[in-house]
PDB file of C-alpha atoms in Angstrom:
ATOM      1  CA  MET A 618      -5.810  -8.938 -13.396  1.00 81.00           C
ATOM      2  CA  PRO A 619      -4.266 -10.045 -10.088  1.00 90.00           C
ATOM      3  CA  THR A 620      -5.308  -8.848  -6.660  1.00 95.00           C
ATOM      4  CA  LEU A 621      -2.816  -6.694  -4.761  1.00 97.00           C
ATOM      5  CA  LEU A 622      -2.603  -6.821  -0.972  1.00 97.00           C
ATOM      6  CA  LEU A 623      -0.947  -3.584   0.118  1.00 98.00           C
ATOM      7  CA  VAL A 624       0.381  -3.839   3.673  1.00 98.00           C
ATOM      8  CA  ARG A 625       1.541  -0.856   5.630  1.00 97.00           C
ATOM      9  CA  HIS A 626       4.524  -1.727   7.809  1.00 98.00           C
ATOM     10  CA  GLY A 627       3.877  -2.391  11.495  1.00 97.00           C
ATOM     11  CA  ARG A 628       4.226   0.336  14.075  1.00 97.00           C
ATOM     12  CA  SER A 629       7.780   1.664  14.115  1.00 97.00           C
ATOM     13  CA  THR A 630       9.956   3.421  16.669  1.00 96.00           C
ATOM     14  CA  ALA A 631       9.474   6.624  14.649  1.00 96.00           C
ATOM     15  CA  ASN A 632       5.688   6.233  14.792  1.00 95.00           C
ATOM     16  CA  THR A 633       5.909   5.888  18.565  1.00 94.00           C
ATOM     17  CA  ALA A 634       8.182   8.941  18.863  1.00 95.00           C
ATOM     18  CA  GLY A 635       6.086  11.098  16.517  1.00 95.00           C
ATOM     19  CA  ILE A 636       8.999  11.560  14.088  1.00 95.00           C
ATOM     20  CA  LEU A 637       8.727  11.784  10.293  1.00 96.00           C
ATOM     21  CA  ALA A 638      11.110   8.953   9.461  1.00 96.00           C
ATOM     22  CA  GLY A 639      11.173   9.109   5.680  1.00 96.00           C
ATOM     23  CA  TRP A 640      14.233   7.239   4.414  1.00 97.00           C
ATOM     24  CA  THR A 641      16.157   7.507   7.703  1.00 95.00           C
ATOM     25  CA  PRO A 642      18.104   4.235   8.108  1.00 94.00           C
ATOM     26  CA  GLY A 643      17.769   2.108  11.211  1.00 93.00           C
ATOM     27  CA  VAL A 644      14.080   2.776  11.920  1.00 96.00           C
ATOM     28  CA  ASP A 645      12.799  -0.579  13.181  1.00 97.00           C
ATOM     29  CA  LEU A 646       9.469  -1.957  14.324  1.00 97.00           C
ATOM     30  CA  ASP A 647       8.701  -1.401  17.998  1.00 97.00           C
ATOM     31  CA  ASP A 648       7.277  -4.166  20.228  1.00 97.00           C
ATOM     32  CA  THR A 649       3.727  -3.514  19.022  1.00 97.00           C
ATOM     33  CA  GLY A 650       4.877  -3.500  15.407  1.00 97.00           C
ATOM     34  CA  ARG A 651       6.620  -6.849  15.823  1.00 98.00           C
ATOM     35  CA  ALA A 652       3.440  -8.317  17.320  1.00 97.00           C
ATOM     36  CA  GLN A 653       1.438  -6.912  14.409  1.00 97.00           C
ATOM     37  CA  ALA A 654       3.857  -8.476  11.929  1.00 97.00           C
ATOM     38  CA  ALA A 655       3.627 -11.845  13.663  1.00 97.00           C
ATOM     39  CA  ALA A 656      -0.180 -11.715  13.502  1.00 97.00           C
ATOM     40  CA  LEU A 657      -0.140 -10.850   9.790  1.00 96.00           C
ATOM     41  CA  ALA A 658       1.018 -14.355   8.884  1.00 94.00           C
ATOM     42  CA  GLY A 659      -2.088 -15.830  10.533  1.00 94.00           C
ATOM     43  CA  ARG A 660      -4.422 -13.285   8.972  1.00 94.00           C
ATOM     44  CA  LEU A 661      -3.173 -14.311   5.514  1.00 94.00           C
ATOM     45  CA  ALA A 662      -2.934 -18.052   6.238  1.00 91.00           C
ATOM     46  CA  GLY A 663      -5.698 -19.080   3.813  1.00 87.00           C
ATOM     47  CA  ILE A 664      -4.613 -16.887   0.922  1.00 93.00           C
ATOM     48  CA  PRO A 665      -2.163 -18.236  -1.679  1.00 94.00           C
ATOM     49  CA  LEU A 666       0.440 -15.626  -2.568  1.00 96.00           C
ATOM     50  CA  ALA A 667       2.291 -15.530  -5.866  1.00 96.00           C
ATOM     51  CA  GLN A 668       4.855 -12.851  -5.055  1.00 96.00           C
ATOM     52  CA  ALA A 669       6.096 -10.658  -2.199  1.00 97.00           C
ATOM     53  CA  VAL A 670       7.434  -7.177  -2.953  1.00 98.00           C
ATOM     54  CA  SER A 671       8.747  -4.703  -0.398  1.00 98.00           C
ATOM     55  CA  SER A 672       9.964  -1.192   0.082  1.00 98.00           C
ATOM     56  CA  PRO A 673      13.696  -1.462   0.784  1.00 97.00           C
ATOM     57  CA  LEU A 674      13.340   0.177   4.208  1.00 98.00           C
ATOM     58  CA  GLU A 675      13.933  -1.948   7.304  1.00 97.00           C
ATOM     59  CA  ARG A 676      10.499  -1.542   8.841  1.00 98.00           C
ATOM     60  CA  CYS A 677       8.833  -3.001   5.743  1.00 98.00           C
ATOM     61  CA  ARG A 678      11.220  -5.922   5.426  1.00 97.00           C
ATOM     62  CA  GLN A 679      10.760  -6.669   9.145  1.00 98.00           C
ATOM     63  CA  THR A 680       6.974  -6.633   8.718  1.00 98.00           C
ATOM     64  CA  LEU A 681       7.146  -9.355   6.057  1.00 98.00           C
ATOM     65  CA  GLU A 682       9.650 -11.571   7.906  1.00 97.00           C
ATOM     66  CA  PRO A 683       7.138 -13.709   9.897  1.00 97.00           C
ATOM     67  CA  LEU A 684       4.922 -14.152   6.847  1.00 97.00           C
ATOM     68  CA  LEU A 685       7.832 -15.237   4.656  1.00 96.00           C
ATOM     69  CA  ALA A 686       9.111 -17.593   7.355  1.00 96.00           C
ATOM     70  CA  ALA A 687       5.711 -19.306   7.177  1.00 95.00           C
ATOM     71  CA  ARG A 688       5.807 -19.271   3.347  1.00 94.00           C
ATOM     72  CA  PRO A 689       9.321 -20.450   2.415  1.00 93.00           C
ATOM     73  CA  GLU A 690       8.153 -21.055  -1.157  1.00 91.00           C
ATOM     74  CA  LEU A 691       7.987 -17.272  -1.653  1.00 92.00           C
ATOM     75  CA  GLY A 692      11.679 -16.795  -0.931  1.00 91.00           C
ATOM     76  CA  ALA A 693      13.039 -13.352  -0.101  1.00 90.00           C
ATOM     77  CA  PRO A 694      10.866 -10.377  -1.053  1.00 92.00           C
ATOM     78  CA  THR A 695      11.774  -8.429  -4.152  1.00 96.00           C
ATOM     79  CA  GLU A 696      12.696  -4.885  -3.132  1.00 97.00           C
ATOM     80  CA  ASP A 697      11.389  -2.044  -5.268  1.00 98.00           C
ATOM     81  CA  GLU A 698      12.565   1.478  -4.451  1.00 97.00           C
ATOM     82  CA  ARG A 699       9.474   2.880  -6.174  1.00 98.00           C
ATOM     83  CA  LEU A 700       7.445   1.519  -3.238  1.00 98.00           C
ATOM     84  CA  GLY A 701       9.720   3.243  -0.742  1.00 98.00           C
ATOM     85  CA  GLU A 702       8.622   6.064   1.531  1.00 97.00           C
ATOM     86  CA  CYS A 703       8.186   9.596   0.262  1.00 97.00           C
ATOM     87  CA  HIS A 704      11.447  11.518   0.037  1.00 97.00           C
ATOM     88  CA  TYR A 705      10.626  14.218   2.577  1.00 97.00           C
ATOM     89  CA  GLY A 706      13.909  16.072   2.109  1.00 97.00           C
ATOM     90  CA  ASP A 707      14.536  18.663   4.817  1.00 97.00           C
ATOM     91  CA  TRP A 708      11.499  17.439   6.755  1.00 97.00           C
ATOM     92  CA  THR A 709      13.079  14.024   7.349  1.00 97.00           C
ATOM     93  CA  GLY A 710      13.698  13.190  10.983  1.00 96.00           C
ATOM     94  CA  ARG A 711      11.770  16.153  12.398  1.00 96.00           C
ATOM     95  CA  PRO A 712       8.945  15.865  14.973  1.00 95.00           C
ATOM     96  CA  LEU A 713       5.455  15.927  13.471  1.00 95.00           C
ATOM     97  CA  ALA A 714       4.334  18.417  16.123  1.00 94.00           C
ATOM     98  CA  GLU A 715       7.029  20.809  14.899  1.00 96.00           C
ATOM     99  CA  LEU A 716       6.222  20.239  11.218  1.00 96.00           C
ATOM    100  CA  ALA A 717       2.561  21.007  11.871  1.00 94.00           C
ATOM    101  CA  GLN A 718       3.608  24.633  12.447  1.00 95.00           C
ATOM    102  CA  GLU A 719       5.182  24.931   8.985  1.00 96.00           C
ATOM    103  CA  PRO A 720       3.166  26.786   6.297  1.00 95.00           C
ATOM    104  CA  LEU A 721       3.628  23.796   3.961  1.00 96.00           C
ATOM    105  CA  TRP A 722       1.774  21.557   6.407  1.00 96.00           C
ATOM    106  CA  ARG A 723      -1.611  22.964   5.412  1.00 96.00           C
ATOM    107  CA  THR A 724      -0.774  22.461   1.744  1.00 96.00           C
ATOM    108  CA  VAL A 725       0.090  18.833   2.437  1.00 96.00           C
ATOM    109  CA  GLN A 726      -3.213  18.370   4.248  1.00 94.00           C
ATOM    110  CA  ASP A 727      -5.552  20.323   1.967  1.00 95.00           C
ATOM    111  CA  HIS A 728      -3.893  20.514  -1.491  1.00 96.00           C
ATOM    112  CA  ALA A 729      -1.563  17.533  -1.696  1.00 96.00           C
ATOM    113  CA  ALA A 730      -1.129  17.842  -5.456  1.00 96.00           C
ATOM    114  CA  ALA A 731       0.581  21.209  -4.873  1.00 97.00           C
ATOM    115  CA  ALA A 732       2.879  19.970  -2.095  1.00 96.00           C
ATOM    116  CA  ALA A 733       6.620  19.560  -2.720  1.00 97.00           C
ATOM    117  CA  PHE A 734       8.978  18.881   0.171  1.00 97.00           C
ATOM    118  CA  PRO A 735      12.062  21.132   0.319  1.00 97.00           C
ATOM    119  CA  GLY A 736      15.053  19.092  -0.748  1.00 97.00           C
ATOM    120  CA  GLY A 737      12.791  16.118  -1.481  1.00 98.00           C
ATOM    121  CA  GLU A 738      10.041  15.142  -3.892  1.00 98.00           C
ATOM    122  CA  SER A 739       6.503  16.306  -4.515  1.00 98.00           C
ATOM    123  CA  LEU A 740       3.468  14.224  -3.670  1.00 97.00           C
ATOM    124  CA  ARG A 741       2.658  14.203  -7.396  1.00 98.00           C
ATOM    125  CA  GLU A 742       6.019  12.515  -8.019  1.00 98.00           C
ATOM    126  CA  LEU A 743       5.307  10.056  -5.202  1.00 97.00           C
ATOM    127  CA  SER A 744       1.941   9.189  -6.740  1.00 97.00           C
ATOM    128  CA  HIS A 745       3.379   8.721 -10.221  1.00 97.00           C
ATOM    129  CA  ARG A 746       6.199   6.387  -9.193  1.00 97.00           C
ATOM    130  CA  THR A 747       4.100   4.245  -6.863  1.00 97.00           C
ATOM    131  CA  VAL A 748       1.084   3.831  -9.125  1.00 97.00           C
ATOM    132  CA  SER A 749       3.390   3.033 -12.054  1.00 97.00           C
ATOM    133  CA  ALA A 750       5.167   0.400  -9.957  1.00 97.00           C
ATOM    134  CA  VAL A 751       1.936  -1.279  -8.869  1.00 96.00           C
ATOM    135  CA  ARG A 752       0.528  -1.444 -12.379  1.00 95.00           C
ATOM    136  CA  GLU A 753       3.774  -2.807 -13.812  1.00 96.00           C
ATOM    137  CA  TRP A 754       3.916  -5.494 -11.120  1.00 96.00           C
ATOM    138  CA  ASN A 755       0.302  -6.442 -11.826  1.00 95.00           C
ATOM    139  CA  GLU A 756       1.060  -7.039 -15.492  1.00 95.00           C
ATOM    140  CA  LYS A 757       4.182  -9.054 -14.667  1.00 96.00           C
ATOM    141  CA  ILE A 758       2.384 -11.237 -12.116  1.00 95.00           C
ATOM    142  CA  ALA A 759      -0.590 -11.793 -14.432  1.00 94.00           C
ATOM    143  CA  ALA A 760       1.791 -12.979 -17.142  1.00 95.00           C
ATOM    144  CA  GLU A 761       3.725 -15.290 -14.809  1.00 95.00           C
ATOM    145  CA  HIS A 762       1.020 -16.534 -12.404  1.00 95.00           C
ATOM    146  CA  GLY A 763      -2.339 -15.930 -14.103  1.00 92.00           C
ATOM    147  CA  GLU A 764      -5.149 -13.427 -13.826  1.00 90.00           C
ATOM    148  CA  ASN A 765      -6.412 -14.884 -10.535  1.00 91.00           C
ATOM    149  CA  ALA A 766      -3.115 -14.511  -8.672  1.00 94.00           C
ATOM    150  CA  VAL A 767      -2.761 -12.633  -5.391  1.00 96.00           C
ATOM    151  CA  TRP A 768       0.426 -10.785  -4.493  1.00 97.00           C
ATOM    152  CA  ILE A 769       1.550  -8.749  -1.515  1.00 97.00           C
ATOM    153  CA  ALA A 770       3.528  -5.526  -1.258  1.00 98.00           C
ATOM    154  CA  CYS A 771       4.677  -3.909   1.980  1.00 98.00           C
ATOM    155  CA  SER A 772       5.019  -0.142   1.868  1.00 98.00           C
ATOM    156  CA  HIS A 773       4.236   3.097   3.715  1.00 97.00           C
ATOM    157  CA  GLY A 774       1.219   5.189   4.629  1.00 96.00           C
ATOM    158  CA  ASP A 775       1.511   7.966   2.050  1.00 96.00           C
ATOM    159  CA  VAL A 776       2.435   5.478  -0.665  1.00 97.00           C
ATOM    160  CA  ILE A 777      -0.630   3.351   0.023  1.00 97.00           C
ATOM    161  CA  LYS A 778      -2.933   6.379   0.218  1.00 97.00           C
ATOM    162  CA  ALA A 779      -1.664   7.559  -3.173  1.00 97.00           C
ATOM    163  CA  VAL A 780      -2.305   4.147  -4.754  1.00 97.00           C
ATOM    164  CA  VAL A 781      -5.788   3.962  -3.228  1.00 97.00           C
ATOM    165  CA  ALA A 782      -6.640   7.471  -4.401  1.00 97.00           C
ATOM    166  CA  ASP A 783      -5.700   6.456  -7.938  1.00 96.00           C
ATOM    167  CA  ALA A 784      -7.744   3.247  -7.705  1.00 96.00           C
ATOM    168  CA  LEU A 785     -10.789   5.167  -6.473  1.00 96.00           C
ATOM    169  CA  GLY A 786     -10.406   7.861  -9.126  1.00 96.00           C
ATOM    170  CA  LEU A 787      -9.837  10.508  -6.459  1.00 95.00           C
ATOM    171  CA  HIS A 788      -7.867  13.672  -7.117  1.00 96.00           C
ATOM    172  CA  LEU A 789      -4.599  13.569  -5.181  1.00 96.00           C
ATOM    173  CA  ASP A 790      -5.833  16.564  -3.170  1.00 96.00           C
ATOM    174  CA  HIS A 791      -8.231  14.146  -1.443  1.00 95.00           C
ATOM    175  CA  PHE A 792      -5.743  11.450  -0.510  1.00 93.00           C
ATOM    176  CA  GLN A 793      -5.598  12.586   3.125  1.00 94.00           C
ATOM    177  CA  ARG A 794      -9.194  11.374   3.483  1.00 94.00           C
ATOM    178  CA  ILE A 795      -7.849   7.809   3.356  1.00 94.00           C
ATOM    179  CA  GLY A 796      -6.806   6.114   6.604  1.00 91.00           C
ATOM    180  CA  VAL A 797      -4.116   3.417   6.682  1.00 94.00           C
ATOM    181  CA  ASP A 798      -3.196   2.041  10.123  1.00 94.00           C
ATOM    182  CA  PRO A 799       0.082   0.223  10.820  1.00 96.00           C
ATOM    183  CA  CYS A 800       0.015  -3.361   9.526  1.00 97.00           C
ATOM    184  CA  SER A 801      -3.365  -2.821   7.882  1.00 97.00           C
ATOM    185  CA  VAL A 802      -4.141  -4.511   4.565  1.00 97.00           C
ATOM    186  CA  THR A 803      -5.645  -2.744   1.567  1.00 97.00           C
ATOM    187  CA  ALA A 804      -6.795  -5.039  -1.251  1.00 97.00           C
ATOM    188  CA  ILE A 805      -7.160  -3.807  -4.824  1.00 97.00           C
ATOM    189  CA  ARG A 806      -8.149  -5.917  -7.800  1.00 94.00           C
ATOM    190  CA  TYR A 807      -7.233  -4.374 -11.138  1.00 90.00           C
ATOM    191  CA  THR A 808      -9.389  -5.285 -14.140  1.00 88.00           C
ATOM    192  CA  PRO A 809      -9.153  -4.153 -17.776  1.00 85.00           C
ATOM    193  CA  GLN A 810     -11.961  -1.650 -17.107  1.00 88.00           C
ATOM    194  CA  ARG A 811     -11.232  -0.294 -13.631  1.00 91.00           C
ATOM    195  CA  PRO A 812      -9.722  -1.160 -10.245  1.00 93.00           C
ATOM    196  CA  PHE A 813     -11.910  -2.440  -7.415  1.00 95.00           C
ATOM    197  CA  VAL A 814     -10.947  -1.552  -3.836  1.00 96.00           C
ATOM    198  CA  LEU A 815     -11.943  -4.698  -1.936  1.00 94.00           C
ATOM    199  CA  ARG A 816     -10.584  -3.757   1.486  1.00 92.00           C
ATOM    200  CA  MET A 817      -9.101  -0.528   2.797  1.00 93.00           C
ATOM    201  CA  GLY A 818      -6.995  -0.250   5.928  1.00 91.00           C
ATOM    202  CA  ASP A 819      -8.256  -3.613   7.215  1.00 89.00           C
ATOM    203  CA  THR A 820      -6.721  -4.830  10.471  1.00 85.00           C
ATOM    204  CA  GLY A 821      -8.975  -7.891  10.891  1.00 76.00           C
ATOM    205  CA  ASP A 822      -9.669 -11.241   9.242  1.00 74.00           C
ATOM    206  CA  LEU A 823      -8.793 -11.521   5.555  1.00 71.00           C
ATOM    207  CA  ALA A 824      -9.981 -15.033   4.684  1.00 68.00           C
ATOM    208  CA  SER A 825     -12.642 -13.839   2.239  1.00 69.00           C
ATOM    209  CA  LEU A 826      -9.915 -12.450  -0.035  1.00 76.00           C
ATOM    210  CA  ALA A 827      -8.802 -15.947  -1.027  1.00 74.00           C
ATOM    211  CA  PRO A 828      -9.327 -16.518  -4.775  1.00 75.00           C
ATOM    212  CA  LYS A 829     -12.480 -18.372  -5.730  1.00 68.00           C
ATOM    213  CA  PRO A 830     -13.018 -20.536  -8.812  1.00 61.00           C
ATOM    214  CA  ARG A 831     -13.934 -18.616 -11.921  1.00 57.00           C
ATOM    215  CA  ASP A 832     -16.262 -19.788 -14.685  1.00 51.00           C
ATOM    216  CA  GLY A 833     -14.639 -17.648 -17.363  1.00 45.00           C
ATOM    217  CA  HIS A 834     -17.582 -15.251 -17.553  1.00 43.00           C
ATOM    218  CA  SER A 835     -17.981 -13.491 -14.233  1.00 42.00           C
ATOM    219  CA  ASP A 836     -16.019 -11.520 -11.729  1.00 44.00           C
ATOM    220  CA  HIS A 837     -14.761 -13.962  -9.077  1.00 42.00           C
ATOM    221  CA  ARG A 838     -16.225 -11.961  -6.210  1.00 41.00           C
ATOM    222  CA  SER A 839     -19.315 -10.151  -7.432  1.00 42.00           C
ATOM    223  CA  GLY A 840     -20.820 -12.428 -10.068  1.00 39.00           C
ATOM    224  CA  ALA A 841     -20.899  -9.468 -12.457  1.00 41.00           C
ATOM    225  CA  PRO A 842     -19.124  -9.375 -15.830  1.00 42.00           C
ATOM    226  CA  ASP A 843     -15.440  -8.616 -15.422  1.00 50.00           C
ATOM    227  CA  GLY A 844     -14.950  -4.935 -14.659  1.00 47.00           C
ATOM    228  CA  ASP A 845     -18.616  -4.319 -13.733  1.00 45.00           C
ATOM    229  CA  ALA A 846     -19.844  -3.512 -10.227  1.00 41.00           C
ATOM    230  CA  VAL A 847     -23.084  -4.925  -8.857  1.00 37.00           C
ATOM    231  CA  VAL A 848     -25.769  -2.230  -8.878  1.00 38.00           C
ATOM    232  CA  GLY A 849     -27.714  -1.607  -5.674  1.00 45.00           C
ATOM    233  CA  GLY A 850     -25.063  -2.656  -3.173  1.00 40.00           C
ATOM    234  CA  ALA A 851     -25.992  -6.342  -3.084  1.00 38.00           C
ATOM    235  CA  THR A 852     -24.263  -8.507  -0.484  1.00 36.00           C
ATOM    236  CA  GLY A 853     -20.783  -9.398  -1.643  1.00 37.00           C
ATOM    237  CA  ALA A 854     -20.583  -6.551  -4.151  1.00 31.00           C
ATOM    238  CA  VAL A 855     -17.243  -4.865  -4.530  1.00 27.00           C
TER     239      VAL A 855
END
């Protein structure tokens, strides 16, 4: 199956202000976020991309703009609301320092599967819609571009943590153990047996994620049969 590059949007004005933005319109990248977005195009320069998908929110579309300007063959990104930010309901737009005093805050941190935002959605619902979206896109891209394709999706911190938790087989209660910095890249290769998390929250060089020739028998990164991990942590194992 294809390899997914999940990009968190660059640093936004809400990140800088310590505000839970959610689906608030007009939240843009700040100066640091714009610089991060500009650097992303160079970090991905050696990786062919079959498709670009984005959350519909401005900060995600702005993060992909420099990359897509350098890759005109990709065209405009396809927006998918299922990759949009969590619907935080009544928490939207409030300072994080204030929200940390709410009783629900500890549930969000320690028992995410039990957390539902007043007037919004639960983290279980978030996980279901985002994981379903990613897996559907993988099947579509495999059918249209081949099993060795690489595609990119720009989304949000909680969305990416939920997808990673699913890929790692973690209970949703543990998804807060996953760190995803602004404009970091998380790479997941889905196989018929299991997903492989190749990179998580990476803010550095990504050249090694470029597809390599396959011989029809082995995993293109590990040399193991498709869906099998190298035992013993050998160099290059995933």
